[in-house]
PDB file of N, CA, C and O in Angstrom:
ATOM      1  N   MET K  22     100.451  84.900 186.591  1.00 44.00           N
ATOM      2  CA  MET K  22      99.090  85.356 186.312  1.00 44.00           C
ATOM      3  C   MET K  22      99.152  86.476 185.270  1.00 44.00           C
ATOM      4  O   MET K  22      99.988  87.361 185.330  1.00 44.00           O
ATOM      5  N   ILE K  23      98.252  86.427 184.354  1.00 46.00           N
ATOM      6  CA  ILE K  23      98.172  87.429 183.306  1.00 46.00           C
ATOM      7  C   ILE K  23      97.364  88.613 183.806  1.00 46.00           C
ATOM      8  O   ILE K  23      96.339  88.448 184.455  1.00 46.00           O
ATOM      9  N   SER K  24      97.825  89.803 183.511  1.00 53.00           N
ATOM     10  CA  SER K  24      97.095  90.999 183.893  1.00 53.00           C
ATOM     11  C   SER K  24      96.559  91.661 182.631  1.00 53.00           C
ATOM     12  O   SER K  24      97.335  92.159 181.821  1.00 53.00           O
ATOM     13  N   CYS K  25      95.240  91.640 182.452  1.00 68.00           N
ATOM     14  CA  CYS K  25      94.666  92.193 181.234  1.00 68.00           C
ATOM     15  C   CYS K  25      93.707  93.341 181.518  1.00 68.00           C
ATOM     16  O   CYS K  25      93.190  93.945 180.595  1.00 68.00           O
ATOM     17  N   GLY K  26      93.429  93.614 182.771  1.00 78.00           N
ATOM     18  CA  GLY K  26      92.513  94.698 183.095  1.00 78.00           C
ATOM     19  C   GLY K  26      91.050  94.295 183.056  1.00 78.00           C
ATOM     20  O   GLY K  26      90.180  95.147 183.197  1.00 78.00           O
ATOM     21  N   CYS K  27      90.769  93.011 182.860  1.00 86.00           N
ATOM     22  CA  CYS K  27      89.379  92.547 182.835  1.00 86.00           C
ATOM     23  C   CYS K  27      88.750  92.658 184.215  1.00 86.00           C
ATOM     24  O   CYS K  27      89.430  92.657 185.229  1.00 86.00           O
ATOM     25  N   ARG K  28      87.446  92.727 184.189  1.00 91.00           N
ATOM     26  CA  ARG K  28      86.644  92.672 185.409  1.00 91.00           C
ATOM     27  C   ARG K  28      85.629  91.558 185.248  1.00 91.00           C
ATOM     28  O   ARG K  28      85.212  91.251 184.144  1.00 91.00           O
ATOM     29  N   CYS K  29      85.225  90.988 186.361  1.00 93.00           N
ATOM     30  CA  CYS K  29      84.200  89.955 186.344  1.00 93.00           C
ATOM     31  C   CYS K  29      82.927  90.527 185.734  1.00 93.00           C
ATOM     32  O   CYS K  29      82.504  91.634 186.077  1.00 93.00           O
ATOM     33  N   ILE K  30      82.310  89.769 184.842  1.00 92.00           N
ATOM     34  CA  ILE K  30      81.100  90.266 184.200  1.00 92.00           C
ATOM     35  C   ILE K  30      79.884  90.163 185.110  1.00 92.00           C
ATOM     36  O   ILE K  30      78.852  90.737 184.810  1.00 92.00           O
ATOM     37  N   THR K  31      80.039  89.476 186.253  1.00 93.00           N
ATOM     38  CA  THR K  31      78.940  89.374 187.212  1.00 93.00           C
ATOM     39  C   THR K  31      79.063  90.406 188.328  1.00 93.00           C
ATOM     40  O   THR K  31      78.140  91.183 188.563  1.00 93.00           O
ATOM     41  N   CYS K  32      80.212  90.432 189.013  1.00 95.00           N
ATOM     42  CA  CYS K  32      80.341  91.307 190.187  1.00 95.00           C
ATOM     43  C   CYS K  32      81.328  92.466 189.993  1.00 95.00           C
ATOM     44  O   CYS K  32      81.500  93.277 190.885  1.00 95.00           O
ATOM     45  N   LYS K  33      81.986  92.533 188.848  1.00 93.00           N
ATOM     46  CA  LYS K  33      82.920  93.607 188.467  1.00 93.00           C
ATOM     47  C   LYS K  33      84.246  93.601 189.224  1.00 93.00           C
ATOM     48  O   LYS K  33      85.032  94.526 189.118  1.00 93.00           O
ATOM     49  N   SER K  34      84.546  92.529 189.974  1.00 94.00           N
ATOM     50  CA  SER K  34      85.815  92.420 190.675  1.00 94.00           C
ATOM     51  C   SER K  34      86.959  92.237 189.680  1.00 94.00           C
ATOM     52  O   SER K  34      86.790  91.649 188.619  1.00 94.00           O
ATOM     53  N   GLN K  35      88.145  92.713 190.037  1.00 91.00           N
ATOM     54  CA  GLN K  35      89.339  92.480 189.236  1.00 91.00           C
ATOM     55  C   GLN K  35      90.168  91.327 189.796  1.00 91.00           C
ATOM     56  O   GLN K  35      91.233  91.034 189.281  1.00 91.00           O
ATOM     57  N   LYS K  36      89.659  90.662 190.838  1.00 93.00           N
ATOM     58  CA  LYS K  36      90.360  89.527 191.442  1.00 93.00           C
ATOM     59  C   LYS K  36      89.997  88.262 190.663  1.00 93.00           C
ATOM     60  O   LYS K  36      89.033  87.581 190.972  1.00 93.00           O
ATOM     61  N   LEU K  37      90.802  87.974 189.625  1.00 92.00           N
ATOM     62  CA  LEU K  37      90.523  86.878 188.714  1.00 92.00           C
ATOM     63  C   LEU K  37      91.705  85.934 188.619  1.00 92.00           C
ATOM     64  O   LEU K  37      92.852  86.347 188.768  1.00 92.00           O
ATOM     65  N   THR K  38      91.424  84.662 188.355  1.00 92.00           N
ATOM     66  CA  THR K  38      92.457  83.744 187.913  1.00 92.00           C
ATOM     67  C   THR K  38      92.287  83.603 186.412  1.00 92.00           C
ATOM     68  O   THR K  38      91.174  83.747 185.886  1.00 92.00           O
ATOM     69  N   SER K  39      93.378  83.344 185.712  1.00 89.00           N
ATOM     70  CA  SER K  39      93.341  83.312 184.258  1.00 89.00           C
ATOM     71  C   SER K  39      93.855  81.985 183.729  1.00 89.00           C
ATOM     72  O   SER K  39      94.827  81.436 184.258  1.00 89.00           O
ATOM     73  N   GLN K  40      93.196  81.476 182.694  1.00 88.00           N
ATOM     74  CA  GLN K  40      93.612  80.266 182.023  1.00 88.00           C
ATOM     75  C   GLN K  40      93.787  80.597 180.541  1.00 88.00           C
ATOM     76  O   GLN K  40      92.815  80.927 179.870  1.00 88.00           O
ATOM     77  N   THR K  41      95.021  80.525 180.052  1.00 87.00           N
ATOM     78  CA  THR K  41      95.276  80.813 178.645  1.00 87.00           C
ATOM     79  C   THR K  41      95.312  79.507 177.864  1.00 87.00           C
ATOM     80  O   THR K  41      95.687  78.462 178.390  1.00 87.00           O
ATOM     81  N   PHE K  42      94.918  79.580 176.600  1.00 85.00           N
ATOM     82  CA  PHE K  42      94.927  78.402 175.736  1.00 85.00           C
ATOM     83  C   PHE K  42      94.846  78.861 174.287  1.00 85.00           C
ATOM     84  O   PHE K  42      94.561  80.022 174.006  1.00 85.00           O
ATOM     85  N   VAL K  43      95.110  77.946 173.373  1.00 85.00           N
ATOM     86  CA  VAL K  43      94.956  78.212 171.953  1.00 85.00           C
ATOM     87  C   VAL K  43      93.624  77.606 171.528  1.00 85.00           C
ATOM     88  O   VAL K  43      93.366  76.422 171.748  1.00 85.00           O
ATOM     89  N   SER K  44      92.764  78.423 170.956  1.00 79.00           N
ATOM     90  CA  SER K  44      91.433  77.975 170.552  1.00 79.00           C
ATOM     91  C   SER K  44      91.545  77.008 169.369  1.00 79.00           C
ATOM     92  O   SER K  44      92.573  76.970 168.689  1.00 79.00           O
ATOM     93  N   PRO K  45      90.486  76.244 169.101  1.00 82.00           N
ATOM     94  CA  PRO K  45      90.488  75.358 167.936  1.00 82.00           C
ATOM     95  C   PRO K  45      90.716  76.106 166.618  1.00 82.00           C
ATOM     96  O   PRO K  45      91.218  75.535 165.659  1.00 82.00           O
ATOM     97  N   GLU K  46      90.386  77.398 166.596  1.00 82.00           N
ATOM     98  CA  GLU K  46      90.601  78.216 165.400  1.00 82.00           C
ATOM     99  C   GLU K  46      92.047  78.686 165.281  1.00 82.00           C
ATOM    100  O   GLU K  46      92.426  79.309 164.298  1.00 82.00           O
ATOM    101  N   GLY K  47      92.862  78.446 166.333  1.00 86.00           N
ATOM    102  CA  GLY K  47      94.275  78.766 166.276  1.00 86.00           C
ATOM    103  C   GLY K  47      94.697  80.082 166.894  1.00 86.00           C
ATOM    104  O   GLY K  47      95.856  80.462 166.813  1.00 86.00           O
ATOM    105  N   TYR K  48      93.788  80.810 167.538  1.00 83.00           N
ATOM    106  CA  TYR K  48      94.175  82.069 168.159  1.00 83.00           C
ATOM    107  C   TYR K  48      94.289  81.914 169.675  1.00 83.00           C
ATOM    108  O   TYR K  48      93.694  81.025 170.270  1.00 83.00           O
ATOM    109  N   ASP K  49      95.101  82.772 170.294  1.00 84.00           N
ATOM    110  CA  ASP K  49      95.258  82.758 171.749  1.00 84.00           C
ATOM    111  C   ASP K  49      93.987  83.274 172.397  1.00 84.00           C
ATOM    112  O   ASP K  49      93.416  84.268 171.956  1.00 84.00           O
ATOM    113  N   ASP K  50      93.559  82.619 173.449  1.00 84.00           N
ATOM    114  CA  ASP K  50      92.341  83.016 174.147  1.00 84.00           C
ATOM    115  C   ASP K  50      92.588  82.895 175.641  1.00 84.00           C
ATOM    116  O   ASP K  50      93.543  82.251 176.076  1.00 84.00           O
ATOM    117  N   ILE K  51      91.745  83.523 176.428  1.00 88.00           N
ATOM    118  CA  ILE K  51      91.854  83.499 177.885  1.00 88.00           C
ATOM    119  C   ILE K  51      90.463  83.317 178.484  1.00 88.00           C
ATOM    120  O   ILE K  51      89.515  83.965 178.067  1.00 88.00           O
ATOM    121  N   HIS K  52      90.370  82.433 179.457  1.00 92.00           N
ATOM    122  CA  HIS K  52      89.188  82.341 180.298  1.00 92.00           C
ATOM    123  C   HIS K  52      89.597  82.821 181.682  1.00 92.00           C
ATOM    124  O   HIS K  52      90.728  82.625 182.117  1.00 92.00           O
ATOM    125  N   HIS K  53      88.677  83.474 182.369  1.00 93.00           N
ATOM    126  CA  HIS K  53      88.914  83.948 183.726  1.00 93.00           C
ATOM    127  C   HIS K  53      87.908  83.303 184.668  1.00 93.00           C
ATOM    128  O   HIS K  53      86.785  82.990 184.264  1.00 93.00           O
ATOM    129  N   THR K  54      88.308  83.159 185.926  1.00 94.00           N
ATOM    130  CA  THR K  54      87.402  82.756 186.994  1.00 94.00           C
ATOM    131  C   THR K  54      87.533  83.791 188.098  1.00 94.00           C
ATOM    132  O   THR K  54      88.644  84.100 188.547  1.00 94.00           O
ATOM    133  N   CYS K  55      86.405  84.340 188.510  1.00 95.00           N
ATOM    134  CA  CYS K  55      86.399  85.356 189.560  1.00 95.00           C
ATOM    135  C   CYS K  55      86.652  84.698 190.913  1.00 95.00           C
ATOM    136  O   CYS K  55      85.996  83.717 191.272  1.00 95.00           O
ATOM    137  N   LYS K  56      87.598  85.252 191.661  1.00 96.00           N
ATOM    138  CA  LYS K  56      87.908  84.731 192.991  1.00 96.00           C
ATOM    139  C   LYS K  56      86.837  85.084 194.010  1.00 96.00           C
ATOM    140  O   LYS K  56      86.751  84.450 195.057  1.00 96.00           O
ATOM    141  N   LEU K  57      86.007  86.091 193.730  1.00 96.00           N
ATOM    142  CA  LEU K  57      84.980  86.501 194.690  1.00 96.00           C
ATOM    143  C   LEU K  57      83.664  85.762 194.490  1.00 96.00           C
ATOM    144  O   LEU K  57      83.092  85.243 195.438  1.00 96.00           O
ATOM    145  N   CYS K  58      83.159  85.720 193.261  1.00 96.00           N
ATOM    146  CA  CYS K  58      81.836  85.115 193.045  1.00 96.00           C
ATOM    147  C   CYS K  58      81.881  83.783 192.293  1.00 96.00           C
ATOM    148  O   CYS K  58      80.868  83.104 192.194  1.00 96.00           O
ATOM    149  N   GLY K  59      83.047  83.406 191.739  1.00 94.00           N
ATOM    150  CA  GLY K  59      83.189  82.113 191.085  1.00 94.00           C
ATOM    151  C   GLY K  59      82.747  82.051 189.634  1.00 94.00           C
ATOM    152  O   GLY K  59      82.776  80.982 189.030  1.00 94.00           O
ATOM    153  N   THR K  60      82.339  83.167 189.046  1.00 95.00           N
ATOM    154  CA  THR K  60      81.923  83.174 187.648  1.00 95.00           C
ATOM    155  C   THR K  60      83.111  82.840 186.755  1.00 95.00           C
ATOM    156  O   THR K  60      84.187  83.397 186.894  1.00 95.00           O
ATOM    157  N   HIS K  61      82.912  81.894 185.827  1.00 95.00           N
ATOM    158  CA  HIS K  61      83.939  81.520 184.848  1.00 95.00           C
ATOM    159  C   HIS K  61      83.481  82.063 183.506  1.00 95.00           C
ATOM    160  O   HIS K  61      82.343  81.827 183.099  1.00 95.00           O
ATOM    161  N   PHE K  62      84.343  82.826 182.818  1.00 94.00           N
ATOM    162  CA  PHE K  62      83.889  83.473 181.591  1.00 94.00           C
ATOM    163  C   PHE K  62      84.991  83.587 180.559  1.00 94.00           C
ATOM    164  O   PHE K  62      86.179  83.507 180.859  1.00 94.00           O
ATOM    165  N   ASN K  63      84.567  83.765 179.305  1.00 89.00           N
ATOM    166  CA  ASN K  63      85.470  83.920 178.184  1.00 89.00           C
ATOM    167  C   ASN K  63      85.971  85.352 178.119  1.00 89.00           C
ATOM    168  O   ASN K  63      85.185  86.301 178.165  1.00 89.00           O
ATOM    169  N   HIS K  64      87.254  85.497 177.985  1.00 76.00           N
ATOM    170  CA  HIS K  64      87.913  86.803 177.937  1.00 76.00           C
ATOM    171  C   HIS K  64      87.445  87.653 176.757  1.00 76.00           C
ATOM    172  O   HIS K  64      87.236  88.847 176.892  1.00 76.00           O
ATOM    173  N   LEU K  65      87.253  87.044 175.590  1.00 78.00           N
ATOM    174  CA  LEU K  65      86.963  87.818 174.390  1.00 78.00           C
ATOM    175  C   LEU K  65      85.483  88.104 174.159  1.00 78.00           C
ATOM    176  O   LEU K  65      85.116  89.208 173.793  1.00 78.00           O
ATOM    177  N   ASP K  66      84.626  87.105 174.368  1.00 81.00           N
ATOM    178  CA  ASP K  66      83.220  87.310 174.004  1.00 81.00           C
ATOM    179  C   ASP K  66      82.274  87.477 175.181  1.00 81.00           C
ATOM    180  O   ASP K  66      81.087  87.716 174.989  1.00 81.00           O
ATOM    181  N   GLY K  67      82.782  87.347 176.415  1.00 83.00           N
ATOM    182  CA  GLY K  67      81.946  87.571 177.588  1.00 83.00           C
ATOM    183  C   GLY K  67      80.990  86.441 177.926  1.00 83.00           C
ATOM    184  O   GLY K  67      80.143  86.596 178.782  1.00 83.00           O
ATOM    185  N   GLU K  68      81.139  85.286 177.288  1.00 90.00           N
ATOM    186  CA  GLU K  68      80.278  84.140 177.577  1.00 90.00           C
ATOM    187  C   GLU K  68      80.665  83.540 178.927  1.00 90.00           C
ATOM    188  O   GLU K  68      81.838  83.442 179.265  1.00 90.00           O
ATOM    189  N   THR K  69      79.660  83.150 179.726  1.00 93.00           N
ATOM    190  CA  THR K  69      79.923  82.507 181.013  1.00 93.00           C
ATOM    191  C   THR K  69      79.698  81.007 180.876  1.00 93.00           C
ATOM    192  O   THR K  69      78.943  80.554 180.024  1.00 93.00           O
ATOM    193  N   TYR K  70      80.370  80.252 181.751  1.00 92.00           N
ATOM    194  CA  TYR K  70      80.293  78.798 181.711  1.00 92.00           C
ATOM    195  C   TYR K  70      80.043  78.247 183.103  1.00 92.00           C
ATOM    196  O   TYR K  70      80.738  78.617 184.048  1.00 92.00           O
ATOM    197  N   ALA K  71      79.092  77.342 183.226  1.00 93.00           N
ATOM    198  CA  ALA K  71      78.900  76.604 184.462  1.00 93.00           C
ATOM    199  C   ALA K  71      79.903  75.461 184.520  1.00 93.00           C
ATOM    200  O   ALA K  71      80.354  75.059 185.585  1.00 93.00           O
ATOM    201  N   LYS K  72      80.278  74.938 183.339  1.00 92.00           N
ATOM    202  CA  LYS K  72      81.267  73.887 183.206  1.00 92.00           C
ATOM    203  C   LYS K  72      82.038  74.151 181.931  1.00 92.00           C
ATOM    204  O   LYS K  72      81.463  74.487 180.892  1.00 92.00           O
ATOM    205  N   CYS K  73      83.368  73.998 181.982  1.00 87.00           N
ATOM    206  CA  CYS K  73      84.193  74.294 180.820  1.00 87.00           C
ATOM    207  C   CYS K  73      85.210  73.167 180.633  1.00 87.00           C
ATOM    208  O   CYS K  73      86.098  72.981 181.457  1.00 87.00           O
ATOM    209  N   GLU K  74      85.070  72.413 179.546  1.00 84.00           N
ATOM    210  CA  GLU K  74      86.004  71.323 179.267  1.00 84.00           C
ATOM    211  C   GLU K  74      87.369  71.860 178.849  1.00 84.00           C
ATOM    212  O   GLU K  74      88.383  71.202 179.066  1.00 84.00           O
ATOM    213  N   THR K  75      87.439  73.039 178.271  1.00 80.00           N
ATOM    214  CA  THR K  75      88.705  73.633 177.844  1.00 80.00           C
ATOM    215  C   THR K  75      89.632  73.856 179.034  1.00 80.00           C
ATOM    216  O   THR K  75      90.822  73.569 178.975  1.00 80.00           O
ATOM    217  N   CYS K  76      89.076  74.374 180.133  1.00 82.00           N
ATOM    218  CA  CYS K  76      89.865  74.703 181.321  1.00 82.00           C
ATOM    219  C   CYS K  76      89.663  73.720 182.463  1.00 82.00           C
ATOM    220  O   CYS K  76      90.182  73.929 183.553  1.00 82.00           O
ATOM    221  N   ASN K  77      88.857  72.697 182.239  1.00 82.00           N
ATOM    222  CA  ASN K  77      88.499  71.740 183.294  1.00 82.00           C
ATOM    223  C   ASN K  77      87.845  72.429 184.479  1.00 82.00           C
ATOM    224  O   ASN K  77      88.151  72.155 185.625  1.00 82.00           O
ATOM    225  N   PHE K  78      86.940  73.369 184.197  1.00 84.00           N
ATOM    226  CA  PHE K  78      86.229  74.105 185.241  1.00 84.00           C
ATOM    227  C   PHE K  78      84.867  73.467 185.454  1.00 84.00           C
ATOM    228  O   PHE K  78      84.169  73.186 184.466  1.00 84.00           O
ATOM    229  N   PRO K  79      84.407  73.223 186.595  1.00 83.00           N
ATOM    230  CA  PRO K  79      84.983  73.492 187.892  1.00 83.00           C
ATOM    231  C   PRO K  79      85.976  72.459 188.309  1.00 83.00           C
ATOM    232  O   PRO K  79      86.045  71.386 188.451  1.00 83.00           O
TER     233      PRO K  79
END
């Protein structure tokens, strides 16, 4: 698990799972899913996803 110091943008928990990948633009990116509230979000821009094809979420 990657430790980046992020907090959930919904409930502010630090209990996250992380999915790393290379974006289509070629840079490393991370999506997190909160273990407490289930919010899935982009590490860099703070966008949330109900469904994410990149990480196969949910």
